[in-house]
Short mmCIF file of N, CA and C in Angstrom, two decimals:
data_model
loop_
_atom_site.label_atom_id
_atom_site.label_comp_id
_atom_site.label_asym_id
_atom_site.label_seq_id
_atom_site.Cartn_x
_atom_site.Cartn_y
_atom_site.Cartn_z
N MET A 1 -40.62 -39.57 -67.11
CA MET A 1 -41.15 -40.51 -66.14
C MET A 1 -42.56 -40.91 -66.56
N ASP A 2 -42.75 -42.17 -66.79
CA ASP A 2 -44.05 -42.72 -67.19
C ASP A 2 -44.72 -43.32 -65.95
N LYS A 3 -45.65 -42.56 -65.35
CA LYS A 3 -46.26 -42.96 -64.08
C LYS A 3 -47.04 -44.27 -64.19
N GLU A 4 -47.78 -44.45 -65.29
CA GLU A 4 -48.58 -45.67 -65.43
C GLU A 4 -47.70 -46.91 -65.49
N ARG A 5 -46.61 -46.80 -66.23
CA ARG A 5 -45.69 -47.94 -66.38
C ARG A 5 -45.00 -48.24 -65.04
N ILE A 6 -44.60 -47.18 -64.35
CA ILE A 6 -43.94 -47.35 -63.06
C ILE A 6 -44.90 -47.98 -62.06
N LEU A 7 -46.16 -47.55 -62.10
CA LEU A 7 -47.18 -48.09 -61.19
C LEU A 7 -47.34 -49.60 -61.37
N GLN A 8 -47.20 -50.08 -62.61
CA GLN A 8 -47.30 -51.52 -62.88
C GLN A 8 -46.07 -52.28 -62.37
N GLU A 9 -44.94 -51.58 -62.27
CA GLU A 9 -43.69 -52.22 -61.84
C GLU A 9 -43.54 -52.30 -60.33
N LEU A 10 -44.43 -51.66 -59.58
CA LEU A 10 -44.34 -51.65 -58.13
C LEU A 10 -44.78 -53.00 -57.55
N ASN A 11 -44.08 -53.43 -56.52
CA ASN A 11 -44.44 -54.66 -55.80
C ASN A 11 -44.93 -54.27 -54.42
N PHE A 12 -46.07 -54.81 -54.03
CA PHE A 12 -46.64 -54.53 -52.73
C PHE A 12 -46.67 -55.78 -51.89
N GLN A 13 -46.50 -55.58 -50.59
CA GLN A 13 -46.56 -56.68 -49.67
C GLN A 13 -47.30 -56.20 -48.42
N ALA A 14 -48.30 -56.95 -47.99
CA ALA A 14 -49.05 -56.61 -46.78
C ALA A 14 -48.45 -57.38 -45.61
N VAL A 15 -48.15 -56.63 -44.54
CA VAL A 15 -47.49 -57.19 -43.38
C VAL A 15 -48.29 -56.78 -42.14
N ARG A 16 -48.17 -57.55 -41.09
CA ARG A 16 -48.84 -57.18 -39.85
C ARG A 16 -48.21 -55.93 -39.27
N SER A 17 -49.04 -55.01 -38.91
CA SER A 17 -48.59 -53.73 -38.38
C SER A 17 -48.23 -53.87 -36.91
N SER A 18 -47.31 -53.04 -36.45
CA SER A 18 -46.91 -53.07 -35.05
C SER A 18 -47.68 -52.00 -34.28
N GLY A 19 -47.55 -52.02 -32.99
CA GLY A 19 -48.15 -50.99 -32.17
C GLY A 19 -49.49 -51.39 -31.58
N ALA A 20 -50.16 -50.40 -31.00
CA ALA A 20 -51.42 -50.63 -30.31
C ALA A 20 -52.53 -50.98 -31.29
N GLY A 21 -53.54 -51.67 -30.81
CA GLY A 21 -54.67 -52.02 -31.65
C GLY A 21 -55.44 -53.21 -31.12
N GLY A 22 -54.96 -53.75 -30.04
CA GLY A 22 -55.67 -54.86 -29.41
C GLY A 22 -55.59 -56.15 -30.20
N GLN A 23 -56.65 -56.95 -30.13
CA GLN A 23 -56.66 -58.25 -30.80
C GLN A 23 -56.67 -58.11 -32.32
N HIS A 24 -57.23 -57.02 -32.79
CA HIS A 24 -57.37 -56.80 -34.23
C HIS A 24 -56.02 -56.77 -34.94
N VAL A 25 -55.02 -56.17 -34.29
CA VAL A 25 -53.71 -55.99 -34.92
C VAL A 25 -53.00 -57.34 -35.12
N ASN A 26 -53.36 -58.34 -34.32
CA ASN A 26 -52.71 -59.65 -34.42
C ASN A 26 -53.23 -60.51 -35.56
N LYS A 27 -54.35 -60.14 -36.15
CA LYS A 27 -54.93 -60.99 -37.19
C LYS A 27 -55.10 -60.31 -38.54
N VAL A 28 -54.77 -59.02 -38.62
CA VAL A 28 -54.97 -58.28 -39.87
C VAL A 28 -53.63 -57.72 -40.35
N SER A 29 -53.35 -57.88 -41.64
CA SER A 29 -52.12 -57.33 -42.25
C SER A 29 -52.46 -55.99 -42.89
N SER A 30 -52.30 -54.92 -42.13
CA SER A 30 -52.69 -53.60 -42.65
C SER A 30 -51.48 -52.77 -43.10
N LYS A 31 -50.30 -53.11 -42.66
CA LYS A 31 -49.09 -52.38 -43.07
C LYS A 31 -48.74 -52.77 -44.51
N VAL A 32 -48.41 -51.76 -45.33
CA VAL A 32 -48.08 -52.02 -46.74
C VAL A 32 -46.62 -51.65 -46.99
N VAL A 33 -45.88 -52.57 -47.60
CA VAL A 33 -44.48 -52.34 -47.96
C VAL A 33 -44.40 -52.29 -49.49
N LEU A 34 -43.87 -51.18 -50.01
CA LEU A 34 -43.73 -50.99 -51.45
C LEU A 34 -42.28 -51.22 -51.83
N GLN A 35 -42.05 -51.98 -52.90
CA GLN A 35 -40.70 -52.21 -53.41
C GLN A 35 -40.67 -51.82 -54.88
N PHE A 36 -39.61 -51.09 -55.24
CA PHE A 36 -39.44 -50.65 -56.62
C PHE A 36 -38.00 -50.92 -57.03
N ASN A 37 -37.82 -51.78 -58.02
CA ASN A 37 -36.49 -52.10 -58.53
C ASN A 37 -36.11 -51.06 -59.59
N LEU A 38 -35.17 -50.23 -59.26
CA LEU A 38 -34.78 -49.12 -60.13
C LEU A 38 -34.10 -49.61 -61.41
N ASP A 39 -33.25 -50.62 -61.31
CA ASP A 39 -32.50 -51.11 -62.48
C ASP A 39 -33.43 -51.75 -63.52
N ALA A 40 -34.47 -52.45 -63.06
CA ALA A 40 -35.36 -53.17 -63.98
C ALA A 40 -36.49 -52.29 -64.52
N SER A 41 -36.56 -51.05 -64.09
CA SER A 41 -37.67 -50.17 -64.49
C SER A 41 -37.55 -49.75 -65.95
N LYS A 42 -38.68 -49.83 -66.65
CA LYS A 42 -38.73 -49.37 -68.04
C LYS A 42 -39.48 -48.04 -68.15
N GLY A 43 -39.99 -47.56 -67.03
CA GLY A 43 -40.73 -46.29 -67.00
C GLY A 43 -39.82 -45.09 -66.81
N LEU A 44 -38.53 -45.32 -66.60
CA LEU A 44 -37.57 -44.24 -66.40
C LEU A 44 -36.45 -44.34 -67.43
N THR A 45 -35.94 -43.21 -67.87
CA THR A 45 -34.79 -43.20 -68.77
C THR A 45 -33.52 -43.44 -67.95
N GLU A 46 -32.44 -43.73 -68.64
CA GLU A 46 -31.17 -43.96 -67.95
C GLU A 46 -30.69 -42.71 -67.21
N LYS A 47 -30.95 -41.56 -67.81
CA LYS A 47 -30.55 -40.29 -67.19
C LYS A 47 -31.33 -40.08 -65.88
N GLU A 48 -32.64 -40.39 -65.93
CA GLU A 48 -33.47 -40.24 -64.74
C GLU A 48 -33.04 -41.24 -63.66
N LYS A 49 -32.71 -42.45 -64.06
CA LYS A 49 -32.25 -43.46 -63.11
C LYS A 49 -30.97 -43.00 -62.41
N GLY A 50 -30.05 -42.44 -63.19
CA GLY A 50 -28.80 -41.94 -62.62
C GLY A 50 -29.03 -40.82 -61.62
N ARG A 51 -29.95 -39.93 -61.96
CA ARG A 51 -30.27 -38.82 -61.06
C ARG A 51 -30.89 -39.34 -59.76
N ILE A 52 -31.77 -40.34 -59.87
CA ILE A 52 -32.41 -40.91 -58.68
C ILE A 52 -31.38 -41.63 -57.81
N VAL A 53 -30.47 -42.37 -58.44
CA VAL A 53 -29.42 -43.06 -57.68
C VAL A 53 -28.57 -42.05 -56.94
N GLN A 54 -28.27 -40.93 -57.58
CA GLN A 54 -27.45 -39.89 -56.96
C GLN A 54 -28.19 -39.23 -55.80
N LYS A 55 -29.45 -38.88 -56.00
CA LYS A 55 -30.20 -38.15 -54.98
C LYS A 55 -30.67 -39.03 -53.83
N LEU A 56 -31.05 -40.27 -54.13
CA LEU A 56 -31.62 -41.16 -53.11
C LEU A 56 -30.66 -42.29 -52.74
N ALA A 57 -29.37 -42.03 -52.81
CA ALA A 57 -28.37 -43.08 -52.54
C ALA A 57 -28.52 -43.68 -51.15
N ASN A 58 -28.87 -42.87 -50.17
CA ASN A 58 -28.98 -43.37 -48.80
C ASN A 58 -30.28 -44.16 -48.57
N ARG A 59 -31.22 -44.09 -49.50
CA ARG A 59 -32.50 -44.80 -49.35
C ARG A 59 -32.58 -46.07 -50.18
N LEU A 60 -31.59 -46.30 -51.04
CA LEU A 60 -31.60 -47.48 -51.92
C LEU A 60 -30.87 -48.64 -51.26
N THR A 61 -31.34 -49.86 -51.58
CA THR A 61 -30.65 -51.06 -51.10
C THR A 61 -29.45 -51.35 -52.01
N LYS A 62 -28.72 -52.39 -51.70
CA LYS A 62 -27.55 -52.76 -52.51
C LYS A 62 -27.94 -53.14 -53.93
N GLU A 63 -29.15 -53.65 -54.10
CA GLU A 63 -29.63 -54.06 -55.42
C GLU A 63 -30.32 -52.91 -56.16
N ASN A 64 -30.12 -51.68 -55.73
CA ASN A 64 -30.78 -50.49 -56.29
C ASN A 64 -32.30 -50.62 -56.26
N SER A 65 -32.80 -51.01 -55.13
CA SER A 65 -34.23 -51.16 -54.93
C SER A 65 -34.67 -50.15 -53.87
N LEU A 66 -35.77 -49.49 -54.14
CA LEU A 66 -36.32 -48.51 -53.20
C LEU A 66 -37.45 -49.17 -52.43
N GLN A 67 -37.42 -49.03 -51.11
CA GLN A 67 -38.41 -49.68 -50.27
C GLN A 67 -39.06 -48.64 -49.36
N LEU A 68 -40.39 -48.54 -49.44
CA LEU A 68 -41.15 -47.64 -48.58
C LEU A 68 -42.23 -48.43 -47.87
N GLN A 69 -42.61 -47.95 -46.69
CA GLN A 69 -43.68 -48.63 -45.95
C GLN A 69 -44.60 -47.62 -45.31
N CYS A 70 -45.84 -48.06 -45.09
CA CYS A 70 -46.84 -47.19 -44.48
C CYS A 70 -47.73 -48.01 -43.57
N GLU A 71 -47.89 -47.53 -42.34
CA GLU A 71 -48.78 -48.18 -41.39
C GLU A 71 -49.59 -47.15 -40.62
N GLU A 72 -49.83 -46.00 -41.25
CA GLU A 72 -50.52 -44.91 -40.58
C GLU A 72 -51.99 -45.24 -40.32
N SER A 73 -52.61 -45.89 -41.26
CA SER A 73 -54.04 -46.17 -41.16
C SER A 73 -54.28 -47.62 -40.77
N ARG A 74 -55.49 -47.91 -40.30
CA ARG A 74 -55.86 -49.30 -40.00
C ARG A 74 -56.29 -50.03 -41.27
N SER A 75 -56.52 -49.26 -42.33
CA SER A 75 -56.97 -49.85 -43.59
C SER A 75 -55.79 -50.12 -44.51
N GLN A 76 -55.73 -51.33 -45.05
CA GLN A 76 -54.66 -51.70 -45.98
C GLN A 76 -54.74 -50.87 -47.26
N HIS A 77 -55.96 -50.64 -47.74
CA HIS A 77 -56.14 -49.87 -48.98
C HIS A 77 -55.69 -48.42 -48.81
N LYS A 78 -56.01 -47.83 -47.67
CA LYS A 78 -55.60 -46.45 -47.40
C LYS A 78 -54.07 -46.36 -47.30
N ASN A 79 -53.46 -47.35 -46.64
CA ASN A 79 -52.00 -47.39 -46.53
C ASN A 79 -51.34 -47.54 -47.90
N LYS A 80 -51.97 -48.32 -48.77
CA LYS A 80 -51.43 -48.50 -50.13
C LYS A 80 -51.48 -47.19 -50.89
N GLU A 81 -52.60 -46.46 -50.79
CA GLU A 81 -52.72 -45.15 -51.45
C GLU A 81 -51.68 -44.18 -50.92
N LEU A 82 -51.50 -44.16 -49.61
CA LEU A 82 -50.54 -43.24 -48.98
C LEU A 82 -49.10 -43.54 -49.41
N VAL A 83 -48.74 -44.82 -49.47
CA VAL A 83 -47.37 -45.18 -49.82
C VAL A 83 -47.09 -44.89 -51.30
N ILE A 84 -48.10 -45.06 -52.16
CA ILE A 84 -47.93 -44.73 -53.58
C ILE A 84 -47.74 -43.22 -53.75
N LYS A 85 -48.55 -42.46 -53.04
CA LYS A 85 -48.44 -40.99 -53.10
C LYS A 85 -47.06 -40.54 -52.62
N ARG A 86 -46.59 -41.12 -51.52
CA ARG A 86 -45.28 -40.77 -50.96
C ARG A 86 -44.17 -41.15 -51.93
N PHE A 87 -44.32 -42.31 -52.59
CA PHE A 87 -43.33 -42.79 -53.55
C PHE A 87 -43.19 -41.82 -54.72
N PHE A 88 -44.32 -41.40 -55.31
CA PHE A 88 -44.25 -40.49 -56.46
C PHE A 88 -43.75 -39.10 -56.05
N ASN A 89 -44.07 -38.65 -54.84
CA ASN A 89 -43.52 -37.38 -54.35
C ASN A 89 -42.00 -37.47 -54.23
N LEU A 90 -41.52 -38.60 -53.74
CA LEU A 90 -40.08 -38.81 -53.58
C LEU A 90 -39.38 -38.82 -54.94
N LEU A 91 -40.00 -39.48 -55.94
CA LEU A 91 -39.41 -39.54 -57.28
C LEU A 91 -39.38 -38.16 -57.93
N THR A 92 -40.48 -37.42 -57.85
CA THR A 92 -40.52 -36.09 -58.49
C THR A 92 -39.52 -35.14 -57.83
N GLU A 93 -39.36 -35.24 -56.51
CA GLU A 93 -38.36 -34.41 -55.82
C GLU A 93 -36.95 -34.76 -56.28
N ALA A 94 -36.68 -36.05 -56.45
CA ALA A 94 -35.34 -36.49 -56.85
C ALA A 94 -35.04 -36.10 -58.30
N LEU A 95 -36.08 -36.00 -59.13
CA LEU A 95 -35.86 -35.70 -60.55
C LEU A 95 -35.82 -34.21 -60.86
N GLN A 96 -36.10 -33.36 -59.88
CA GLN A 96 -36.06 -31.92 -60.12
C GLN A 96 -34.62 -31.45 -60.30
N VAL A 97 -34.40 -30.69 -61.36
CA VAL A 97 -33.08 -30.15 -61.64
C VAL A 97 -33.02 -28.74 -61.06
N PRO A 98 -32.06 -28.47 -60.18
CA PRO A 98 -31.99 -27.12 -59.59
C PRO A 98 -31.60 -26.08 -60.64
N LYS A 99 -32.15 -24.89 -60.48
CA LYS A 99 -31.83 -23.81 -61.42
C LYS A 99 -30.39 -23.36 -61.21
N LYS A 100 -29.74 -23.00 -62.31
CA LYS A 100 -28.39 -22.48 -62.21
C LYS A 100 -28.45 -21.03 -61.74
N ARG A 101 -27.50 -20.65 -60.92
CA ARG A 101 -27.46 -19.29 -60.38
C ARG A 101 -26.91 -18.35 -61.43
N LYS A 102 -27.61 -17.24 -61.61
CA LYS A 102 -27.13 -16.21 -62.54
C LYS A 102 -26.31 -15.20 -61.75
N LYS A 103 -25.09 -14.95 -62.22
CA LYS A 103 -24.25 -13.98 -61.54
C LYS A 103 -24.75 -12.58 -61.86
N THR A 104 -24.86 -11.74 -60.84
CA THR A 104 -25.31 -10.37 -61.04
C THR A 104 -24.34 -9.42 -60.37
N LYS A 105 -24.24 -8.23 -60.93
CA LYS A 105 -23.41 -7.19 -60.35
C LYS A 105 -24.28 -6.30 -59.47
N PRO A 106 -23.70 -5.70 -58.44
CA PRO A 106 -24.51 -4.77 -57.65
C PRO A 106 -24.85 -3.53 -58.49
N SER A 107 -26.02 -2.98 -58.25
CA SER A 107 -26.45 -1.81 -59.02
C SER A 107 -25.62 -0.58 -58.62
N LYS A 108 -25.66 0.44 -59.47
CA LYS A 108 -24.91 1.67 -59.18
C LYS A 108 -25.39 2.31 -57.90
N ALA A 109 -26.70 2.26 -57.67
CA ALA A 109 -27.27 2.84 -56.45
C ALA A 109 -26.76 2.10 -55.22
N ALA A 110 -26.65 0.77 -55.30
CA ALA A 110 -26.18 -0.02 -54.16
C ALA A 110 -24.71 0.29 -53.86
N ILE A 111 -23.90 0.45 -54.92
CA ILE A 111 -22.49 0.79 -54.75
C ILE A 111 -22.36 2.16 -54.10
N GLU A 112 -23.14 3.11 -54.60
CA GLU A 112 -23.11 4.47 -54.06
C GLU A 112 -23.54 4.50 -52.59
N LYS A 113 -24.57 3.74 -52.27
CA LYS A 113 -25.08 3.68 -50.90
C LYS A 113 -24.00 3.11 -49.96
N ARG A 114 -23.30 2.07 -50.42
CA ARG A 114 -22.23 1.48 -49.61
C ARG A 114 -21.10 2.46 -49.37
N LEU A 115 -20.70 3.19 -50.42
CA LEU A 115 -19.62 4.17 -50.28
C LEU A 115 -20.03 5.31 -49.34
N GLN A 116 -21.28 5.75 -49.44
CA GLN A 116 -21.77 6.82 -48.56
C GLN A 116 -21.75 6.37 -47.10
N SER A 117 -22.14 5.15 -46.84
CA SER A 117 -22.14 4.66 -45.46
C SER A 117 -20.72 4.55 -44.93
N LYS A 118 -19.77 4.19 -45.80
CA LYS A 118 -18.37 4.11 -45.39
C LYS A 118 -17.84 5.50 -45.04
N LYS A 119 -18.20 6.50 -45.86
CA LYS A 119 -17.76 7.88 -45.60
C LYS A 119 -18.36 8.39 -44.30
N LYS A 120 -19.62 8.06 -44.07
CA LYS A 120 -20.31 8.50 -42.86
C LYS A 120 -19.65 7.90 -41.62
N ALA A 121 -19.27 6.61 -41.68
CA ALA A 121 -18.60 5.95 -40.57
C ALA A 121 -17.22 6.55 -40.33
N ALA A 122 -16.51 6.89 -41.41
CA ALA A 122 -15.19 7.49 -41.29
C ALA A 122 -15.28 8.87 -40.63
N LEU A 123 -16.28 9.68 -41.05
CA LEU A 123 -16.47 11.01 -40.45
C LEU A 123 -16.82 10.90 -38.97
N LYS A 124 -17.61 9.91 -38.62
CA LYS A 124 -17.99 9.70 -37.22
C LYS A 124 -16.75 9.42 -36.38
N LYS A 125 -15.83 8.60 -36.90
CA LYS A 125 -14.62 8.24 -36.15
C LYS A 125 -13.67 9.44 -36.06
N ILE A 126 -13.63 10.24 -37.13
CA ILE A 126 -12.77 11.43 -37.10
C ILE A 126 -13.29 12.42 -36.06
N SER A 127 -14.61 12.57 -35.98
CA SER A 127 -15.19 13.53 -35.03
C SER A 127 -14.98 13.08 -33.58
N ARG A 128 -14.70 11.82 -33.35
CA ARG A 128 -14.46 11.31 -31.99
C ARG A 128 -13.03 11.56 -31.53
N GLN A 129 -12.12 11.91 -32.44
CA GLN A 129 -10.73 12.14 -32.07
C GLN A 129 -10.60 13.44 -31.31
N ARG A 130 -9.54 13.51 -30.49
CA ARG A 130 -9.28 14.75 -29.76
C ARG A 130 -8.79 15.82 -30.71
N PRO A 131 -9.23 17.03 -30.49
CA PRO A 131 -8.74 18.11 -31.37
C PRO A 131 -7.27 18.41 -31.11
N GLY A 132 -6.57 18.72 -32.15
CA GLY A 132 -5.16 19.09 -32.01
C GLY A 132 -4.21 17.92 -32.06
N THR A 133 -4.68 16.75 -32.39
CA THR A 133 -3.76 15.60 -32.51
C THR A 133 -3.51 15.29 -33.96
N ASP A 134 -3.54 16.31 -34.80
CA ASP A 134 -3.30 16.10 -36.25
C ASP A 134 -1.82 15.83 -36.47
N GLN A 135 -1.54 15.04 -37.48
CA GLN A 135 -0.13 14.73 -37.78
C GLN A 135 0.22 15.11 -39.16
#
């Protein structure tokens, strides 16, 4: 993943933010919408693109475009920084390959402990029986 190249491929759009803010919110475009076209990206390998499509399938549009937005701050610049940070966190999470599980056998001590507890439970049940009901 080439972060500098991907950063150049991002498209930003400033939109009017919703919610409270009085008269200021009606005249300032502080909400930032980030768009990233996955198919046209040259900062990712084909293998990485496939992994992202698989992991982020529910977040991609029909054109394989990823869209994120941020309106947390009143500042457009701060929102742009936040959405870029969130975007790269999302990409790095999607590109992480999970470790394969190594099969392990239980240790001899663990096997012995299990057998001892089974014997102890069996003796407890035998001691609860009435005397003289042997068969």
